[in-house]
Coordinates of C-alpha atoms and ligand atoms in Angstrom, one line a residue:
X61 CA 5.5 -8.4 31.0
X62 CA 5.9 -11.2 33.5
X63 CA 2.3 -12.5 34.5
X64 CA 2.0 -14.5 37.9
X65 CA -0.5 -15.7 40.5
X66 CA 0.3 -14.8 43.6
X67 CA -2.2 -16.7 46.4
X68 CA -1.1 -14.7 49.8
X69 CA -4.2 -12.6 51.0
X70 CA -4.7 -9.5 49.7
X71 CA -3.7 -7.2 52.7
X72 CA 0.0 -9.0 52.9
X73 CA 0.6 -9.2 48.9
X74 CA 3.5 -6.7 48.6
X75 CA 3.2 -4.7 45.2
X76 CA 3.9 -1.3 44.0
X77 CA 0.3 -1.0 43.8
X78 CA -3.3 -3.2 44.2
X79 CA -5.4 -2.8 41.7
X80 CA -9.1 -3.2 42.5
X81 CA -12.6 -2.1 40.5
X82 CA -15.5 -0.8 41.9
X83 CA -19.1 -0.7 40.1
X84 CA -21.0 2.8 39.8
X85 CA -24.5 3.5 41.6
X86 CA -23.4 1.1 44.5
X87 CA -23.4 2.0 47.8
X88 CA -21.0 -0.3 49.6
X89 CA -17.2 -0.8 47.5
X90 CA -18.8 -3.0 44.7
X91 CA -16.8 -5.6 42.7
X92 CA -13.4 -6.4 43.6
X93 CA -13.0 -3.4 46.2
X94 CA -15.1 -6.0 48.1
X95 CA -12.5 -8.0 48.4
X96 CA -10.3 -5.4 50.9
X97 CA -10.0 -5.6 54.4
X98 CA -12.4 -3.9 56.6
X99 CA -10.4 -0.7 57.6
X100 CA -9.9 0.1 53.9
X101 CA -13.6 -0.9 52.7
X102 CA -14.6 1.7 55.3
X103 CA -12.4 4.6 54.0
X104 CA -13.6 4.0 50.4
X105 CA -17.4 4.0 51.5
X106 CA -16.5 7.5 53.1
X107 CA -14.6 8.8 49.5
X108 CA -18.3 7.3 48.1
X109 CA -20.4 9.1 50.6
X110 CA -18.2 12.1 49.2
X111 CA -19.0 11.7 46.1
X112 CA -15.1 11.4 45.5
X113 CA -15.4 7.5 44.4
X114 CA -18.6 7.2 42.3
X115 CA -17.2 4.0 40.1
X116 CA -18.2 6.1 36.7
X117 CA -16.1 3.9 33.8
X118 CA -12.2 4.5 34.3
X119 CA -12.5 6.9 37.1
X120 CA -9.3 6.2 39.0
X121 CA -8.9 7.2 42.9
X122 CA -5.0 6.7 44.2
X123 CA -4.8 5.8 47.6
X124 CA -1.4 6.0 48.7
X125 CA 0.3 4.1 51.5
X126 CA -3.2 2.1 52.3
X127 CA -3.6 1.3 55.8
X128 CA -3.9 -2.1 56.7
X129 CA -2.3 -3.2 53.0
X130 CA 1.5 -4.5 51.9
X131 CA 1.0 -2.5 49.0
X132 CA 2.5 0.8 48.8
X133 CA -0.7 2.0 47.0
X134 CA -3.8 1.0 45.8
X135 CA -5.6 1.9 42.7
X136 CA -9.4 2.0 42.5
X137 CA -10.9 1.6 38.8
X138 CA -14.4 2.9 37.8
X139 CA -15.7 -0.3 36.3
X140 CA -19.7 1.6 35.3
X141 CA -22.5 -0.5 36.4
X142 CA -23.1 -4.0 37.5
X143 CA -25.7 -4.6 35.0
X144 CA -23.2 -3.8 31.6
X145 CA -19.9 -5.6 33.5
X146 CA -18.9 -8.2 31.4
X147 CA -15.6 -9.4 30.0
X148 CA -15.0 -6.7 27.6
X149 CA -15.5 -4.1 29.9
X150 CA -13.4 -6.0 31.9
X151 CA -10.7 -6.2 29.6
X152 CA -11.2 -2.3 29.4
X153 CA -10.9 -1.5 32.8
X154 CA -7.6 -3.5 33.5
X155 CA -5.9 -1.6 30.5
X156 CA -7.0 1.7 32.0
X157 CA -5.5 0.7 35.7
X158 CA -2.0 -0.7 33.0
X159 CA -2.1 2.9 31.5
X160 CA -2.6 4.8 34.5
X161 CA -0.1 3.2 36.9
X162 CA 3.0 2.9 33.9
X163 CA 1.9 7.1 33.1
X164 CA 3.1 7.6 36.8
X165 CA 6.5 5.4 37.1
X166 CA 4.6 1.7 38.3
X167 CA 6.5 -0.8 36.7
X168 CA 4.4 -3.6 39.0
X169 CA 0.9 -4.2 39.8
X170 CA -1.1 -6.8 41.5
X171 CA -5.1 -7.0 40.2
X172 CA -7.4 -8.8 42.7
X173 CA -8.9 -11.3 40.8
X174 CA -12.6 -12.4 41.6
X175 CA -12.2 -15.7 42.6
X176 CA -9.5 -18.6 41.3
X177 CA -11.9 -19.2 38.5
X178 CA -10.3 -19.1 34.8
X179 CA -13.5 -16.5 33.8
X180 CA -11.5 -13.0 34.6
X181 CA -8.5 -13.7 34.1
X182 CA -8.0 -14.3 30.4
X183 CA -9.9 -10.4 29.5
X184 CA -7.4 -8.9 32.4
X185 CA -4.4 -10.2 30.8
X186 CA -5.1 -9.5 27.3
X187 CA -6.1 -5.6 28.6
X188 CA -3.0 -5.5 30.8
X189 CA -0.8 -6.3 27.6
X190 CA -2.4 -4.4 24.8
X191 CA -2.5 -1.6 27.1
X192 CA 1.2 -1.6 27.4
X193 CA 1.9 -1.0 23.8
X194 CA 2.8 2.9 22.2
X195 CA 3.5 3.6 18.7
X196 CA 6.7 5.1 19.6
X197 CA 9.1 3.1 18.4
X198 CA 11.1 6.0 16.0
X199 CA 10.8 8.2 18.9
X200 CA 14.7 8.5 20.1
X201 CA 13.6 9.9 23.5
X202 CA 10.8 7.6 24.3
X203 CA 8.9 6.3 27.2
X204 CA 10.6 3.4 27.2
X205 CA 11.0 3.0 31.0
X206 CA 7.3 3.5 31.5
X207 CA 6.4 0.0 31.0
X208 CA 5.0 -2.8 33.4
X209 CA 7.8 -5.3 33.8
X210 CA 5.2 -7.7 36.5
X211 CA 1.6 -7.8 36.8
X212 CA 0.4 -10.5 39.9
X213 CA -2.8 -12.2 39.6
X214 CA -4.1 -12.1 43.0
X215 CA -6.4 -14.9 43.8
X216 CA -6.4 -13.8 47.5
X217 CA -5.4 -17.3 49.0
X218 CA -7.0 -19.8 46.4
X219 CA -4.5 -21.8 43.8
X220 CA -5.5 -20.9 40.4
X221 CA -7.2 -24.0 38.8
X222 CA -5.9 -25.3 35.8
X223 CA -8.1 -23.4 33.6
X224 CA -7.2 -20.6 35.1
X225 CA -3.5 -21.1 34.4
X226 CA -4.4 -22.1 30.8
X227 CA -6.3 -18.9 30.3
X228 CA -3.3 -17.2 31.7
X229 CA -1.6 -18.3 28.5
X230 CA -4.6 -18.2 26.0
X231 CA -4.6 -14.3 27.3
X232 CA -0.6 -13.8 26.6
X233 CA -0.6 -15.9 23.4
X234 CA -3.8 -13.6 21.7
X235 CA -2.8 -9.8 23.7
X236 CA 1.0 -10.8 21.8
X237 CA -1.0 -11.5 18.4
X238 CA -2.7 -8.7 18.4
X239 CA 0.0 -6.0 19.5
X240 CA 2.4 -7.9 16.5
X241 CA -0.8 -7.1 14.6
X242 CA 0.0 -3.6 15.8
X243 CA 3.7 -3.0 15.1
X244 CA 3.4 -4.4 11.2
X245 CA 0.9 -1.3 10.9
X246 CA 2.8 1.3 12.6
X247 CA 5.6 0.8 10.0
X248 CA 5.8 3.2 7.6
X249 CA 5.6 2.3 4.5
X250 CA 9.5 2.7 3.7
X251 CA 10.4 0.3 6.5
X252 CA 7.5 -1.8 5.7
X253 CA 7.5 -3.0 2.1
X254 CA 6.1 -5.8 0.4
X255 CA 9.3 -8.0 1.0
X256 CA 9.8 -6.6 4.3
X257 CA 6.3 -7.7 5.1
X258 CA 7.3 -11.3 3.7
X259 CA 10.6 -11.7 5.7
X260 CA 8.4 -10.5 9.2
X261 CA 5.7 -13.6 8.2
X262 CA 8.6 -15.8 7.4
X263 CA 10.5 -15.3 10.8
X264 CA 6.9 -14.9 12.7
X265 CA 6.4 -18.5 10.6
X266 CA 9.7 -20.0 11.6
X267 CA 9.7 -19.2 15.2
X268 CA 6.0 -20.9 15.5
X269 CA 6.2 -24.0 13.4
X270 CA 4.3 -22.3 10.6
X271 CA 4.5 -23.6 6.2
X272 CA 5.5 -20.5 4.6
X273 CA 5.9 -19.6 1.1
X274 CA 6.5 -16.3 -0.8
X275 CA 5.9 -15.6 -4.5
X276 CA 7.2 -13.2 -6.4
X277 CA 6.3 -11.2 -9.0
X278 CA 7.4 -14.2 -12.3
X279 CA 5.3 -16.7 -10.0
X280 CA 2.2 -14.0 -9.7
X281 CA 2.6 -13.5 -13.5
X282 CA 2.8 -17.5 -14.3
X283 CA -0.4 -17.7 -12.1
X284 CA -2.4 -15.5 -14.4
X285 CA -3.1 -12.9 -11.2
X286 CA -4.0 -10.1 -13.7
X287 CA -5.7 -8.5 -11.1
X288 CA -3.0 -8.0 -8.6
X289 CA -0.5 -7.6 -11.5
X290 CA -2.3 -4.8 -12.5
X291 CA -1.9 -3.1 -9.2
X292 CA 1.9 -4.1 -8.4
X293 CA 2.9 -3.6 -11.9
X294 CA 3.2 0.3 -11.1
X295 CA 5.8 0.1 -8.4
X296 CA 9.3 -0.5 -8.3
X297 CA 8.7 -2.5 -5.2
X298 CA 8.7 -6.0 -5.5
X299 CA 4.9 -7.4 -5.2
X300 CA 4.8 -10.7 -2.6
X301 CA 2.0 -13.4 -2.4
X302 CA 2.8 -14.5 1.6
X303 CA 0.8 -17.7 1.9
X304 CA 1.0 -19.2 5.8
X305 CA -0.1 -23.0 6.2
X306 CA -1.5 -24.7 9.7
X307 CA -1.6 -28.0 9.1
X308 CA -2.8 -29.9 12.4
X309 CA -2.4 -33.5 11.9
X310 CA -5.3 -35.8 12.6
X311 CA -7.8 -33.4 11.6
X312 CA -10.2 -34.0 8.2
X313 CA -8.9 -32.8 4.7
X314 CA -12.1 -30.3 5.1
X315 CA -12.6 -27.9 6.5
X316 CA -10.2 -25.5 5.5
X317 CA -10.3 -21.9 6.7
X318 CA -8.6 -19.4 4.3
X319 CA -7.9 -15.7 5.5
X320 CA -7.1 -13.2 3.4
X321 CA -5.8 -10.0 4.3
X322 CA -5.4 -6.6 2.0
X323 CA -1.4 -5.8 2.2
X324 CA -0.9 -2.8 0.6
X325 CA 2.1 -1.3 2.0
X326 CA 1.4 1.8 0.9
X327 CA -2.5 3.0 -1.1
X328 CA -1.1 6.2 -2.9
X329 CA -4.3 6.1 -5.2
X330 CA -2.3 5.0 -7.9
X331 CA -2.9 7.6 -11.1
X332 CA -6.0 8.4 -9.7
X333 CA -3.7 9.8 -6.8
X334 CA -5.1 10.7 -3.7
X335 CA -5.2 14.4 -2.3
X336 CA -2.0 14.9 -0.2
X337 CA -4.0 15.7 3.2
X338 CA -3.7 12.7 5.2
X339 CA -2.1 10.3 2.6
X340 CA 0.3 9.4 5.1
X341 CA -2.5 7.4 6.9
X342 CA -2.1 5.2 3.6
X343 CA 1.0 3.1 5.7
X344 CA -1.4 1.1 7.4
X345 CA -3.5 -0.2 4.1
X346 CA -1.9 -3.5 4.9
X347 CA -3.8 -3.8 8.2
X348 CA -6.2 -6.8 7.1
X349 CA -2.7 -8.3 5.8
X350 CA -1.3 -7.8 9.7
X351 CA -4.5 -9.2 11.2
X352 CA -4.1 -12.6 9.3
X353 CA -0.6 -13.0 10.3
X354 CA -1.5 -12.2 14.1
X355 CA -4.3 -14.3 13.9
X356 CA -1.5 -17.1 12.5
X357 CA 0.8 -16.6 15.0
X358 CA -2.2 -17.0 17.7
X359 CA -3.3 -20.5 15.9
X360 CA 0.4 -21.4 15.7
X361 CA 0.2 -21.7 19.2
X362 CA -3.2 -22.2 20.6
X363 CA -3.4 -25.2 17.9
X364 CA -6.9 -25.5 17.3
X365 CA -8.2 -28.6 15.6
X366 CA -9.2 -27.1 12.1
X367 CA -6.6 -26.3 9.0
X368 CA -6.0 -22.9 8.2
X369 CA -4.5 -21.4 5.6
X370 CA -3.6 -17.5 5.3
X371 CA -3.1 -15.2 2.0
X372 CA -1.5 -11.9 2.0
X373 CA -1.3 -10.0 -1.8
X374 CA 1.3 -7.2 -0.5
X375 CA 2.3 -4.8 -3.3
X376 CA 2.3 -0.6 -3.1
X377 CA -0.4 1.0 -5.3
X378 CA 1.9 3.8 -6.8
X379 CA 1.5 6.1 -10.0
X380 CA 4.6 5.8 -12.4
X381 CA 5.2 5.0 -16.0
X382 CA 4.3 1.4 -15.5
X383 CA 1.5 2.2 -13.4
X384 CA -2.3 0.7 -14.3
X385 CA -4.0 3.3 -16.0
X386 CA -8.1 4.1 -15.7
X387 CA -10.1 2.5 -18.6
X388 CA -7.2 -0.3 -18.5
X389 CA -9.2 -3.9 -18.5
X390 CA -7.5 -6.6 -16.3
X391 CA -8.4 -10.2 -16.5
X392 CA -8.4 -11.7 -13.1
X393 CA -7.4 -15.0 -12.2
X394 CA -10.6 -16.4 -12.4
X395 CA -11.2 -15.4 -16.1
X396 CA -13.8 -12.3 -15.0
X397 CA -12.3 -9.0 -16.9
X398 CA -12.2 -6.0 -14.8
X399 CA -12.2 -2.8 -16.2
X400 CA -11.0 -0.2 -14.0
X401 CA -12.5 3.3 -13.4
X402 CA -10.4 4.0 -10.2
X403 CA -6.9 3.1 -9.8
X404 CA -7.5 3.8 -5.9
X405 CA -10.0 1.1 -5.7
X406 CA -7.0 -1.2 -5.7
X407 CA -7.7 -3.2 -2.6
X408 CA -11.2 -5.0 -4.2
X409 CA -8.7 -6.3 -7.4
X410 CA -5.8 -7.8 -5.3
X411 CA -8.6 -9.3 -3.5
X412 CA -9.8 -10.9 -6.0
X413 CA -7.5 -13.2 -6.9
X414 CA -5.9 -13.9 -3.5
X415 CA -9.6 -15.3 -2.9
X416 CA -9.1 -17.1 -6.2
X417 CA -5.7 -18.4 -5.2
X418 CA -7.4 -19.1 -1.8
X419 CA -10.5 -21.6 -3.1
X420 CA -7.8 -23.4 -5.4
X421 CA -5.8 -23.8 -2.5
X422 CA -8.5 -25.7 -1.1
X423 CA -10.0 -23.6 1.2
X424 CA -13.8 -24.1 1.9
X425 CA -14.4 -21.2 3.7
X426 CA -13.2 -18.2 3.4
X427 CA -12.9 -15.0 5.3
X428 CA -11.2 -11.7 4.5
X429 CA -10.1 -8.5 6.2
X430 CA -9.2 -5.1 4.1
X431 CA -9.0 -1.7 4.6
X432 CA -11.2 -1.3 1.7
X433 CA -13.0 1.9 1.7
X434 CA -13.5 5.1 3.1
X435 CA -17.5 4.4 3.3
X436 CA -17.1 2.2 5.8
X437 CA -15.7 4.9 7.9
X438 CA -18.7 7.6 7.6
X439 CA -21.0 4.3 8.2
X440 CA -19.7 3.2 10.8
X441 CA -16.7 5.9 12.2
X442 CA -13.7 4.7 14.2
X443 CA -15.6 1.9 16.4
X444 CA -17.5 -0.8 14.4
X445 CA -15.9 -3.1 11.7
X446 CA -18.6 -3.5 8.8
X447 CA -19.5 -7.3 8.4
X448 CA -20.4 -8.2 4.6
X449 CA -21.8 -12.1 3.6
X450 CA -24.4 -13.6 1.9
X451 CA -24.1 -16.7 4.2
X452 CA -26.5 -15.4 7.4
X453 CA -24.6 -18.6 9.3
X454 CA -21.2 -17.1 8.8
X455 CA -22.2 -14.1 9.3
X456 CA -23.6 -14.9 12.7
X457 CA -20.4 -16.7 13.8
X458 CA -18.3 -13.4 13.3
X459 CA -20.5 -11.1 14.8
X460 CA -20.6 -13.7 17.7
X461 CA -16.9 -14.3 18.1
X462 CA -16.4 -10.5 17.8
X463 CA -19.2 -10.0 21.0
X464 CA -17.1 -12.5 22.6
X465 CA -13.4 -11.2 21.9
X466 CA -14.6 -7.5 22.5
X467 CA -14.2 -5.8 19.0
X468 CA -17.2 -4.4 17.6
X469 CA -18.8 -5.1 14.7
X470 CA -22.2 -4.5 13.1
X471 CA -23.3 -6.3 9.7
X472 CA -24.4 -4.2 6.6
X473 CA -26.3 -5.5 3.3
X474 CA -25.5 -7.3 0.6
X475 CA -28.0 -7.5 -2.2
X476 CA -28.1 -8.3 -5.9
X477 CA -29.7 -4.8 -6.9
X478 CA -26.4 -3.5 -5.8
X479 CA -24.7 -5.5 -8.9
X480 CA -26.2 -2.7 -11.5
X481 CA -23.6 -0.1 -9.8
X482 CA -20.8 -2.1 -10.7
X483 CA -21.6 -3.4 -14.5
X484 CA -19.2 -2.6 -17.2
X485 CA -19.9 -1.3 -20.4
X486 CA -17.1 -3.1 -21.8
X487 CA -16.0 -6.3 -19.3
X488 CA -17.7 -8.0 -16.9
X489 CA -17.2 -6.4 -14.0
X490 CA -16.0 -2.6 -13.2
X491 CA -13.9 -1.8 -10.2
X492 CA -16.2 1.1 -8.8
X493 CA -19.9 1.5 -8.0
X494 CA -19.8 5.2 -6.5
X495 CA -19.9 7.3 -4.5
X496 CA -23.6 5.6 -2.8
X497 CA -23.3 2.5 -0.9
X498 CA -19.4 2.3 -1.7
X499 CA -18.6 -0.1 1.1
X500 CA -21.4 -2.2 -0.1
X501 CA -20.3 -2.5 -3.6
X502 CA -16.8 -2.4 -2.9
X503 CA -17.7 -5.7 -0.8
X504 CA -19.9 -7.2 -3.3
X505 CA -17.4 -6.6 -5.4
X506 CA -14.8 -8.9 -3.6
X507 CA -18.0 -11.3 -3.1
X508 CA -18.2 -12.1 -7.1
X509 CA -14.7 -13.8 -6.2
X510 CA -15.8 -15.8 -3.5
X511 CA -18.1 -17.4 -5.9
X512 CA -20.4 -20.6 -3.8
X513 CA -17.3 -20.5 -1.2
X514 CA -19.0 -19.0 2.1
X515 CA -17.5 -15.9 2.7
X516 CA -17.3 -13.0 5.0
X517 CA -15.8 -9.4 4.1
X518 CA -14.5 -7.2 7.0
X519 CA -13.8 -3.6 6.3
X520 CA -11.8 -2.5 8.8
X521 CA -10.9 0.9 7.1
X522 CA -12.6 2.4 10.5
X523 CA -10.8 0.2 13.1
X524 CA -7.4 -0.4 11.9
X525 CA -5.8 2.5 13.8
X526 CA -7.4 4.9 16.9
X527 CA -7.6 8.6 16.3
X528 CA -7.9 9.1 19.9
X529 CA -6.0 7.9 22.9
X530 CA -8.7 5.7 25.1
X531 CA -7.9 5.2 28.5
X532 CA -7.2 1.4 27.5
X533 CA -5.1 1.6 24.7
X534 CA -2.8 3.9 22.7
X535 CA -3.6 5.9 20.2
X536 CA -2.6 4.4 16.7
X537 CA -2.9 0.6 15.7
X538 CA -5.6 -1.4 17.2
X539 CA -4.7 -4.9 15.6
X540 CA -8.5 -5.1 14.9
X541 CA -9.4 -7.9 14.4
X542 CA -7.2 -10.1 15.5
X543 CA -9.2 -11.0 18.6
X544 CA -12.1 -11.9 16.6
X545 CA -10.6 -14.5 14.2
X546 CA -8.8 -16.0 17.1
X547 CA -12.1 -16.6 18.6
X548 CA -13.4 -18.6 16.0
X549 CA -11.0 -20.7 14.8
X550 CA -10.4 -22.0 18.7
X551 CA -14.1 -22.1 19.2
X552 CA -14.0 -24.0 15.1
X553 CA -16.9 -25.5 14.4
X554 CA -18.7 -24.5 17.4
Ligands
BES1114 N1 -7.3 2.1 1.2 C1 -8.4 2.9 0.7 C2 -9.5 2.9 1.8 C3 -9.3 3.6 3.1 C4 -9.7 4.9 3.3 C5 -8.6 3.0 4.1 C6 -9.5 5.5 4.5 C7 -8.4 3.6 5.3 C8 -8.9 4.9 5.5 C9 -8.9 2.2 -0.5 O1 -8.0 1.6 -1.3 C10 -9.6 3.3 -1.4 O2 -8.9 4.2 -1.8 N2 -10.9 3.3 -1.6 C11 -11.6 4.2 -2.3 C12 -12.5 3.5 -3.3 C13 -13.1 4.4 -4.3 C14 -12.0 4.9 -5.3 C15 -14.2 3.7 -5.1 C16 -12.3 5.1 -1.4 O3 -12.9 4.6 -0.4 O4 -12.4 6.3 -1.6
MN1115 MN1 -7.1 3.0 -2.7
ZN1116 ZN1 -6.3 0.9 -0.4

């Protein structure tokens, strides 16, 4: 999508179609429908008085062949009230005007931007851009023409100010992210296997001025990753360790950020297989594992001044005649011994030592992102990421960033008399703690690895993927959260 400010007024900016919001409960246009020229302000107060524009959230009203404009039509988006209008309803309502127009043939739009300021413009372009993504890719008849090739910035005579400009960029560099986030998801699992994940990190790495390295499965072994062994050693896949390095020079040894993302390629359960109804949905158990990388490719180029380093264990959990078996007792990287009582809770054990690997990489912080259980998801359903920490400051800076970058995210407990669920008779730890609480103790779980290190879990079991088509966004992927972790490592300390 080619993204442009255009500075002639409004009425003589000639585009496909003008896209302008409007606020609900007003009685004159409201927000950027202001902006129009008199004649055309007047019809839209009459469609109001008609109760035909009310400015309800993504109501859209087509006005076609507006008098008094260049533009062959203009597009009028319920933006809700005044009082909840902020930049990630924003974001919201340009993706629905993206989604609408490119359903009906537009390939261009201009949006009337309130004011030159750089405040709008960074939530329109990352809405415009993750709106104009579909999972289709396999289809052989797809939509493929129904895409927005230009979308102007109308500033209605102003020039944009530099930070305007620059947010212009920051919007492009974080939407991309995030819809790369997207397409390493929507691969199924037979194009999208450990090694495939490593050569897409590799090539994302190479293209941004990224350190990459892979290890295989001897180096895993030689590392003493018991843990993720135990999980890889049942497929005939190939496990990876993908480790990404941002290095910024002149920056302090500490600190270092490490993120570490779940990448299993595919979760069949393992022997303690999975029912067959919806298993498919297992493809996208590498989500957290996507995240980090978008996130990486977002840092690559937005070059904030604070190291980073990412860790991806990618293997398949898969039942076979090598396969971990329940009752089996791993011993982790750290030393702990795990026995297992669930070869489905997988994602908690190749966690652990990637956050192992992580702290003797030097990383000082550390934050992770897994689809890690299906608790999270009748917690918290399809729209809030579960936020799990011991360190309330950490804590608070996700949940912040995540306000900020329009992903939503709500923090649940962590608490030592949660540790009795997951004792072992016979090792230290076990890999379940039941059915009650299991996003908690699945998290706590991961937690024991993090050891002093601060640390923040984020199940995103819920928010990987939409079940629904919004008017913003495709159904499928949501390349949650790459937005978030963006946020803070630009905003790093803060
Ligand atoms: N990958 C799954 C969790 C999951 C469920 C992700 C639904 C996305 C959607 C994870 O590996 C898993 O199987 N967790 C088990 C843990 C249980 C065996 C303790 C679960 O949640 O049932
Ligand atoms: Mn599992
Ligand atoms: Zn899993």
């Amino acid at each position: 999508m080619n993204i442009e400010f255009r500075t002639e007024p409004l009425a003589q900016l000639a585009c496909s179609a003008l896209v302008v919001y409007s606020f609900e409960g007003s009685t004159n246009a409201g927000g950027t429908a202001e902006l129009l020229p008199a004649e055309i302000k007047a019809l839209l107060e009459e469609l109001r008085a008609g109760r035909e524009l009310t400015g309800k959230p993504f109501e859209f009203t087509l006005v076609h062949r507006p008098a008094g404009l260049a533009a062959l039509k203009l597009l009028v988006v319920g933006a809700g009230k005044k009082e909840k209008f902020n930049g990630s309803q924003l974001r919201r309502v340009a993706g629905a005007a993206v989604r609408y127009l490119r359903a009906r043939g537009i390939h261009d739009l201009a949006w009337a931007l309130d004011g030159g300021d750089g405040d709008s413009v960074q939530p329109v372009v990352e809405g415009a851009i993750a709106a104009d993504y579909d999972a289709d890719r396999y289809r052989t008849e797809r939509d493929n023409d129904k895409r927005i090739d230009r979308l102007a910035l109308a500033t209605g005579g102003a020039n944009p100010k530099d930070a305007a400009k620059a947010a212009l960029d920051r919007g492009r560099i974080i939407a991309e992210a995030q819809n790369f986030a997207r397409d390493l998801v929507n691969e199924p699992a037979n194009t999208m296997t450990p090694t495939i994940l490593a050569d897409r990190a590799k090539d994302m790495a190479a293209r941004f001025g990224l350190d990459c390295q892979i290890l295989g499965s001897k180096e895993i072994q030689d590392l003493k990753m018991g843990a993720f062994w135990g999980v890889a050693q049942g497929s005939d896949e190939p496990a990876k360790m993908i480790i990404l390095r941002y290095t910024p020079s002149d920056t302090p040894e500490s600190p270092v950020v490490g993120l570490v993302g779940k990448g299993i390629t595919f979760d069949t359960g393992g022997i303690s297989i999975k029912p067959a109804e919806n298993m498919h949905e297992m493809k996208t158990d590498m989500a957290g594992g996507a995240a980090m990388l978008g996130a990486m490719q977002a840092i690559a180029q937005l070059k904030p001044r604070v190291r980073v380093v990412a860790i991806v264990p990618a293997t398949e959990n898969m039942p076979s005649g090598n396969a971990y078996k329940p009752g089996d007792v791993l011993t982790s990287m750290s030393g702990k011994t795990i026995e297992i009582l669930n070869t489905d809770a997988e994602g908690r054990l190749v966690l652990a030592d990637a956050l192992t690997y992580a702290k003797q990489l030097g990383c000082t912080v550390l934050i992770d992102a897994a689809t890690l259980t299906g608790a999270v998801t009748i917690a918290l359903g399809n729209i809030s990421t579960g936020v799990f920490g011991w360190n309330q400051e950490w804590v608070n800076r996700i949940l912040a960033s995540a306000a900020a970058a329009g992903e939503k995210m709500w923090q649940m407990p962590v608490d030592d008399d949660y540790r009795e669920q997951y004792k072992s008779m016979i090792a230290d730890l076990a890999n379940t703690g039941g059915r009650y609480g299991g996003a908690i103790t699945a998290a706590m779980f991961v937690g024991e690895f993090a050891g002093d290190t601060p640390w923040v879990h984020l199940d995103i079991a819920g928010t990987r993927w939409s079940n629904e088509e919004k008017p913003y966004l495709a159904k499928g992927p949501t390349g949650a959260p790459v937005r978030t972790l963006v946020h803070l490592l630009t905003t790093f300390p803060g």
